[in-house]
CSV table of C-alpha atoms in Angstrom, one decimal:
chain,number,residue,atom,x,y,z
A,1,UNK,CA,11.0,-15.8,7.7
A,2,UNK,CA,10.0,-17.6,10.9
A,3,UNK,CA,8.4,-15.5,13.7
A,4,UNK,CA,8.0,-17.2,17.1
A,5,UNK,CA,6.3,-15.8,20.3
A,6,UNK,CA,9.5,-14.5,21.7
A,7,UNK,CA,10.2,-12.4,18.6
A,8,UNK,CA,6.7,-11.0,18.6
A,9,UNK,CA,7.1,-10.0,22.3
A,10,UNK,CA,10.4,-8.4,21.5
A,11,UNK,CA,8.9,-6.4,18.6
A,12,UNK,CA,6.1,-5.2,20.9
A,13,UNK,CA,8.6,-4.1,23.6
A,14,UNK,CA,10.7,-2.3,20.9
A,15,UNK,CA,7.8,0.0,20.0
A,16,UNK,CA,8.0,3.6,21.4
A,17,UNK,CA,6.1,4.1,24.6
A,18,UNK,CA,4.4,7.1,23.0
A,19,UNK,CA,3.1,6.8,19.4
A,20,UNK,CA,5.5,8.3,16.9
A,21,UNK,CA,4.9,9.5,13.4
A,22,UNK,CA,4.9,6.3,11.3
A,23,UNK,CA,5.1,7.0,7.5
A,24,UNK,CA,4.9,3.3,6.7
A,25,UNK,CA,1.8,2.3,8.6
A,26,UNK,CA,-0.9,3.5,6.3
A,27,UNK,CA,0.6,2.9,2.9
A,28,UNK,CA,1.8,-0.5,3.9
A,29,UNK,CA,-1.8,-1.5,4.9
A,30,UNK,CA,-2.9,-0.3,1.4
A,31,UNK,CA,-0.1,-2.3,-0.3
A,32,UNK,CA,-0.9,-5.5,1.7
A,33,UNK,CA,-4.6,-5.2,0.8
A,34,UNK,CA,-4.0,-4.4,-2.9
A,35,UNK,CA,-1.5,-7.3,-3.2
A,36,UNK,CA,-3.6,-9.8,-1.4
A,37,UNK,CA,-6.8,-8.9,-3.2
A,38,UNK,CA,-5.0,-9.1,-6.6
A,39,UNK,CA,-3.5,-12.5,-5.9
A,40,UNK,CA,-6.9,-13.8,-4.8
A,41,UNK,CA,-8.5,-12.4,-7.9
A,42,UNK,CA,-5.9,-14.0,-10.1
A,43,UNK,CA,-6.4,-17.4,-8.4
A,44,UNK,CA,-10.1,-17.4,-8.9
A,45,UNK,CA,-10.1,-16.0,-12.4
A,46,UNK,CA,-12.3,-17.7,-15.0
A,47,UNK,CA,-9.9,-18.1,-17.9
A,48,UNK,CA,-12.8,-18.9,-20.3
A,49,UNK,CA,-14.5,-15.6,-19.6
A,50,UNK,CA,-12.8,-13.1,-21.9
A,51,UNK,CA,-14.0,-10.0,-20.1
A,52,UNK,CA,-13.0,-11.3,-16.7
A,53,UNK,CA,-9.7,-12.5,-18.1
A,54,UNK,CA,-8.8,-9.1,-19.5
A,55,UNK,CA,-10.0,-7.2,-16.4
A,56,UNK,CA,-8.0,-9.5,-14.1
A,57,UNK,CA,-4.8,-9.1,-16.1
A,58,UNK,CA,-5.3,-5.4,-16.1
A,59,UNK,CA,-5.8,-5.5,-12.4
A,60,UNK,CA,-2.4,-7.2,-11.9
A,61,UNK,CA,-0.8,-4.5,-14.1
A,62,UNK,CA,-2.4,-1.8,-12.0
A,63,UNK,CA,-1.1,-3.3,-8.8
A,64,UNK,CA,2.4,-3.5,-10.4
A,65,UNK,CA,2.3,0.1,-11.4
A,66,UNK,CA,1.2,1.0,-7.9
A,67,UNK,CA,4.2,-0.9,-6.4
A,68,UNK,CA,6.6,0.8,-8.9
A,69,UNK,CA,5.4,4.2,-7.8
A,70,UNK,CA,5.7,3.3,-4.2
A,71,UNK,CA,9.3,2.3,-4.6
A,72,UNK,CA,10.0,5.7,-6.3
A,73,UNK,CA,8.3,7.6,-3.4
A,74,UNK,CA,10.3,5.7,-0.8
A,75,UNK,CA,13.6,6.2,-2.6
A,76,UNK,CA,13.1,9.9,-3.2
A,77,UNK,CA,11.7,10.9,0.2
A,78,UNK,CA,12.2,8.3,2.9
A,79,UNK,CA,15.5,6.8,2.0
A,80,UNK,CA,16.9,10.3,1.2
A,81,UNK,CA,15.9,11.4,4.7
A,82,UNK,CA,17.6,8.4,6.3
A,83,UNK,CA,20.8,8.8,4.3
A,84,UNK,CA,21.0,12.5,5.2
A,85,UNK,CA,21.3,11.8,8.9
A,86,UNK,CA,22.6,8.2,9.0
A,87,UNK,CA,24.5,7.4,5.8
A,88,UNK,CA,24.3,3.8,4.8
A,89,UNK,CA,21.1,3.1,6.8
A,90,UNK,CA,18.9,2.4,3.7
A,91,UNK,CA,21.6,0.7,1.6
A,92,UNK,CA,20.4,-2.9,2.1
A,93,UNK,CA,16.8,-2.1,1.4
A,94,UNK,CA,17.8,0.0,-1.6
A,95,UNK,CA,19.3,-3.1,-3.2
A,96,UNK,CA,16.0,-4.9,-2.5
A,97,UNK,CA,14.2,-2.1,-4.3
A,98,UNK,CA,16.3,-2.8,-7.3
A,99,UNK,CA,15.3,-6.5,-7.1
A,100,UNK,CA,11.7,-5.5,-6.8
A,101,UNK,CA,11.9,-3.3,-9.9
A,102,UNK,CA,13.3,-6.3,-11.7
A,103,UNK,CA,10.6,-8.6,-10.3
A,104,UNK,CA,7.9,-6.1,-11.4
A,105,UNK,CA,9.2,-6.0,-14.9
A,106,UNK,CA,9.3,-9.9,-15.0
A,107,UNK,CA,5.7,-10.0,-13.7
A,108,UNK,CA,4.5,-7.5,-16.3
A,109,UNK,CA,6.2,-9.6,-19.0
A,110,UNK,CA,4.3,-12.6,-17.5
A,111,UNK,CA,1.0,-10.8,-17.8
A,112,UNK,CA,1.8,-9.8,-21.4
A,113,UNK,CA,2.6,-13.5,-22.1
A,114,UNK,CA,-0.6,-14.6,-20.5
A,115,UNK,CA,-2.7,-12.2,-22.6
A,116,UNK,CA,-1.1,-13.5,-25.8
A,117,UNK,CA,-1.8,-17.2,-24.9
A,118,UNK,CA,-4.2,-19.2,-26.9
A,119,UNK,CA,-7.2,-20.2,-24.9
A,120,UNK,CA,-6.1,-23.8,-24.2
A,121,UNK,CA,-2.8,-22.5,-22.8
A,122,UNK,CA,-4.4,-20.0,-20.4
A,123,UNK,CA,-4.8,-22.3,-17.3
A,124,UNK,CA,-1.1,-23.3,-17.2
A,125,UNK,CA,0.1,-19.7,-17.9
A,126,UNK,CA,-2.2,-18.3,-15.2
A,127,UNK,CA,-1.0,-20.8,-12.7
A,128,UNK,CA,2.6,-19.9,-13.4
A,129,UNK,CA,1.9,-16.2,-13.1
A,130,UNK,CA,-0.1,-16.8,-9.9
A,131,UNK,CA,2.9,-18.6,-8.3
A,132,UNK,CA,5.3,-15.9,-9.5
A,133,UNK,CA,3.1,-13.2,-8.0
A,134,UNK,CA,2.7,-15.1,-4.7
A,135,UNK,CA,6.5,-15.2,-4.3
A,136,UNK,CA,6.8,-11.5,-5.1
A,137,UNK,CA,4.1,-10.6,-2.5
A,138,UNK,CA,5.7,-12.9,0.1
A,139,UNK,CA,9.0,-11.2,-0.3
A,140,UNK,CA,7.3,-7.7,-0.1
A,141,UNK,CA,5.6,-8.6,3.1
A,142,UNK,CA,9.0,-9.4,4.7
A,143,UNK,CA,10.5,-6.3,3.2
A,144,UNK,CA,7.7,-4.1,4.6
A,145,UNK,CA,8.3,-5.6,8.0
A,146,UNK,CA,11.9,-4.6,8.0
A,147,UNK,CA,11.0,-1.0,6.9
A,148,UNK,CA,8.4,-0.8,9.7
A,149,UNK,CA,10.9,-1.9,12.3
A,150,UNK,CA,14.5,-1.1,11.4
A,151,UNK,CA,13.9,1.9,9.1
A,152,UNK,CA,11.4,3.4,11.5
A,153,UNK,CA,13.9,3.1,14.3
A,154,UNK,CA,16.4,5.1,12.2
A,155,UNK,CA,13.8,7.8,11.4
A,156,UNK,CA,12.7,8.0,15.0
A,157,UNK,CA,16.2,8.3,16.3
A,158,UNK,CA,17.2,11.0,13.8
A,159,UNK,CA,14.1,13.0,13.3
A,160,UNK,CA,11.4,14.7,15.4
A,161,UNK,CA,7.7,13.9,14.6
A,162,UNK,CA,7.3,17.5,13.2
A,163,UNK,CA,10.2,16.8,10.8
A,164,UNK,CA,8.7,13.4,9.8
A,165,UNK,CA,5.3,15.0,9.1
A,166,UNK,CA,7.0,17.5,6.8
A,167,UNK,CA,8.7,14.8,4.9
A,168,UNK,CA,5.5,12.8,4.6
A,169,UNK,CA,3.5,15.9,3.5
A,170,UNK,CA,6.1,16.6,0.8
A,171,UNK,CA,5.8,13.0,-0.4
A,172,UNK,CA,2.0,13.1,-0.5
A,173,UNK,CA,2.1,16.4,-2.4
A,174,UNK,CA,4.2,14.8,-5.1
A,175,UNK,CA,1.5,12.2,-5.9
A,176,UNK,CA,-0.7,12.9,-8.9
A,177,UNK,CA,-4.4,13.1,-8.2
A,178,UNK,CA,-5.3,9.8,-10.1
A,179,UNK,CA,-2.7,7.9,-8.1
A,180,UNK,CA,-3.9,9.5,-4.9
A,181,UNK,CA,-7.4,8.1,-5.6
A,182,UNK,CA,-6.0,4.6,-6.1
A,183,UNK,CA,-4.1,5.0,-2.9
A,184,UNK,CA,-7.3,6.1,-1.1
A,185,UNK,CA,-9.2,3.1,-2.5
A,186,UNK,CA,-6.8,0.6,-0.9
A,187,UNK,CA,-5.9,2.7,2.2
A,188,UNK,CA,-9.1,4.0,3.7
A,189,UNK,CA,-11.2,0.8,3.7
A,190,UNK,CA,-8.4,-1.2,5.3
A,191,UNK,CA,-7.6,1.2,8.1
A,192,UNK,CA,-9.1,1.1,11.6
A,193,UNK,CA,-11.9,3.5,12.2
A,194,UNK,CA,-9.7,5.8,14.3
A,195,UNK,CA,-7.0,5.8,11.5
A,196,UNK,CA,-9.7,6.7,8.9
A,197,UNK,CA,-10.9,9.5,11.0
A,198,UNK,CA,-7.4,10.9,11.7
A,199,UNK,CA,-6.5,10.8,8.0
A,200,UNK,CA,-9.7,12.3,6.6
A,201,UNK,CA,-10.0,14.9,9.4
A,202,UNK,CA,-6.6,16.2,8.3
A,203,UNK,CA,-7.8,16.3,4.7
A,204,UNK,CA,-11.0,18.0,5.9
A,205,UNK,CA,-8.9,20.7,7.5
A,206,UNK,CA,-6.3,21.2,4.8
A,207,UNK,CA,-7.7,20.1,1.4
A,208,UNK,CA,-10.4,21.8,-0.7
A,209,UNK,CA,-13.9,20.5,-0.1
A,210,UNK,CA,-14.2,18.9,-3.6
A,211,UNK,CA,-11.1,16.8,-2.9
A,212,UNK,CA,-12.5,15.4,0.3
A,213,UNK,CA,-15.8,14.8,-1.4
A,214,UNK,CA,-14.1,12.9,-4.3
A,215,UNK,CA,-12.1,10.7,-1.9
A,216,UNK,CA,-15.3,9.9,0.1
A,217,UNK,CA,-17.2,9.0,-3.0
A,218,UNK,CA,-14.3,6.8,-4.2
A,219,UNK,CA,-14.0,4.8,-1.0
A,220,UNK,CA,-17.6,4.6,0.2
A,221,UNK,CA,-18.5,1.6,-2.0
A,222,UNK,CA,-15.7,-0.4,-0.4
A,223,UNK,CA,-16.9,0.3,3.2
A,224,UNK,CA,-19.6,-1.6,5.0
A,225,UNK,CA,-22.7,0.4,6.0
A,226,UNK,CA,-21.6,0.4,9.6
A,227,UNK,CA,-18.0,1.6,8.7
A,228,UNK,CA,-19.5,4.4,6.5
A,229,UNK,CA,-21.9,5.6,9.2
A,230,UNK,CA,-19.1,5.7,11.8
A,231,UNK,CA,-16.8,7.6,9.4
A,232,UNK,CA,-19.2,10.4,8.3
A,233,UNK,CA,-20.3,10.8,12.0
A,234,UNK,CA,-16.7,11.1,13.1
A,235,UNK,CA,-16.1,13.8,10.5
A,236,UNK,CA,-19.2,15.7,11.5
A,237,UNK,CA,-20.8,15.2,8.1
A,238,UNK,CA,-24.4,14.4,7.4
A,239,UNK,CA,-25.1,11.0,5.8
A,240,UNK,CA,-24.9,11.1,2.0
A,241,UNK,CA,-27.8,9.0,0.8
A,242,UNK,CA,-26.7,9.0,-2.8
A,243,UNK,CA,-23.4,7.3,-1.8
A,244,UNK,CA,-24.9,4.6,0.4
A,245,UNK,CA,-25.6,1.2,-1.2
């Protein structure tokens, strides 16, 4: 996909004058971060270090599981909402989701093959998996762009922000606690400070205190000292010495 300056300007002009509820913004930041970090980790992996080799392969599988869950959430909640008020509006991306499921299965098979390789065969198999994963990620980046533009436009045209918040809350409520921690690990550190505060302030108001504490403990090691200080200050919390590295 080629994007020139005119297209970027057109995209900027197409954004709503007042911020709208954007269900894609946060989770797509998390996906981009998780995908990019996983690809970089696979590219730098020491195939002769058995522990690093096993951990990196497991990391790829975790990322694939996360992608698979994300597809299910979008199909069940976001695409269902689009189809309810504009039939056919999610059809093209639905077909891409099927392709992504197939690509995820192929990548998982590639990881299994790599794990079964004899040590001398690891470098070539790793390079093949790296290239396969890079293409998958490239296609996903284009895919997410279409969702953030075309799909959001459908949602904004057909739903109020209050309705979109309810759909989003139902989606979030369906996510198991362990998956939510994985989401937080890749979401919170790669948000802007204002986005972090908005998300965690909402959690502070509506979730039990132990839930917020667990999320903060989970994401703190992945924030810089300055980011952490800004976050706890914005939430009106005292510093937590035991969590600061």
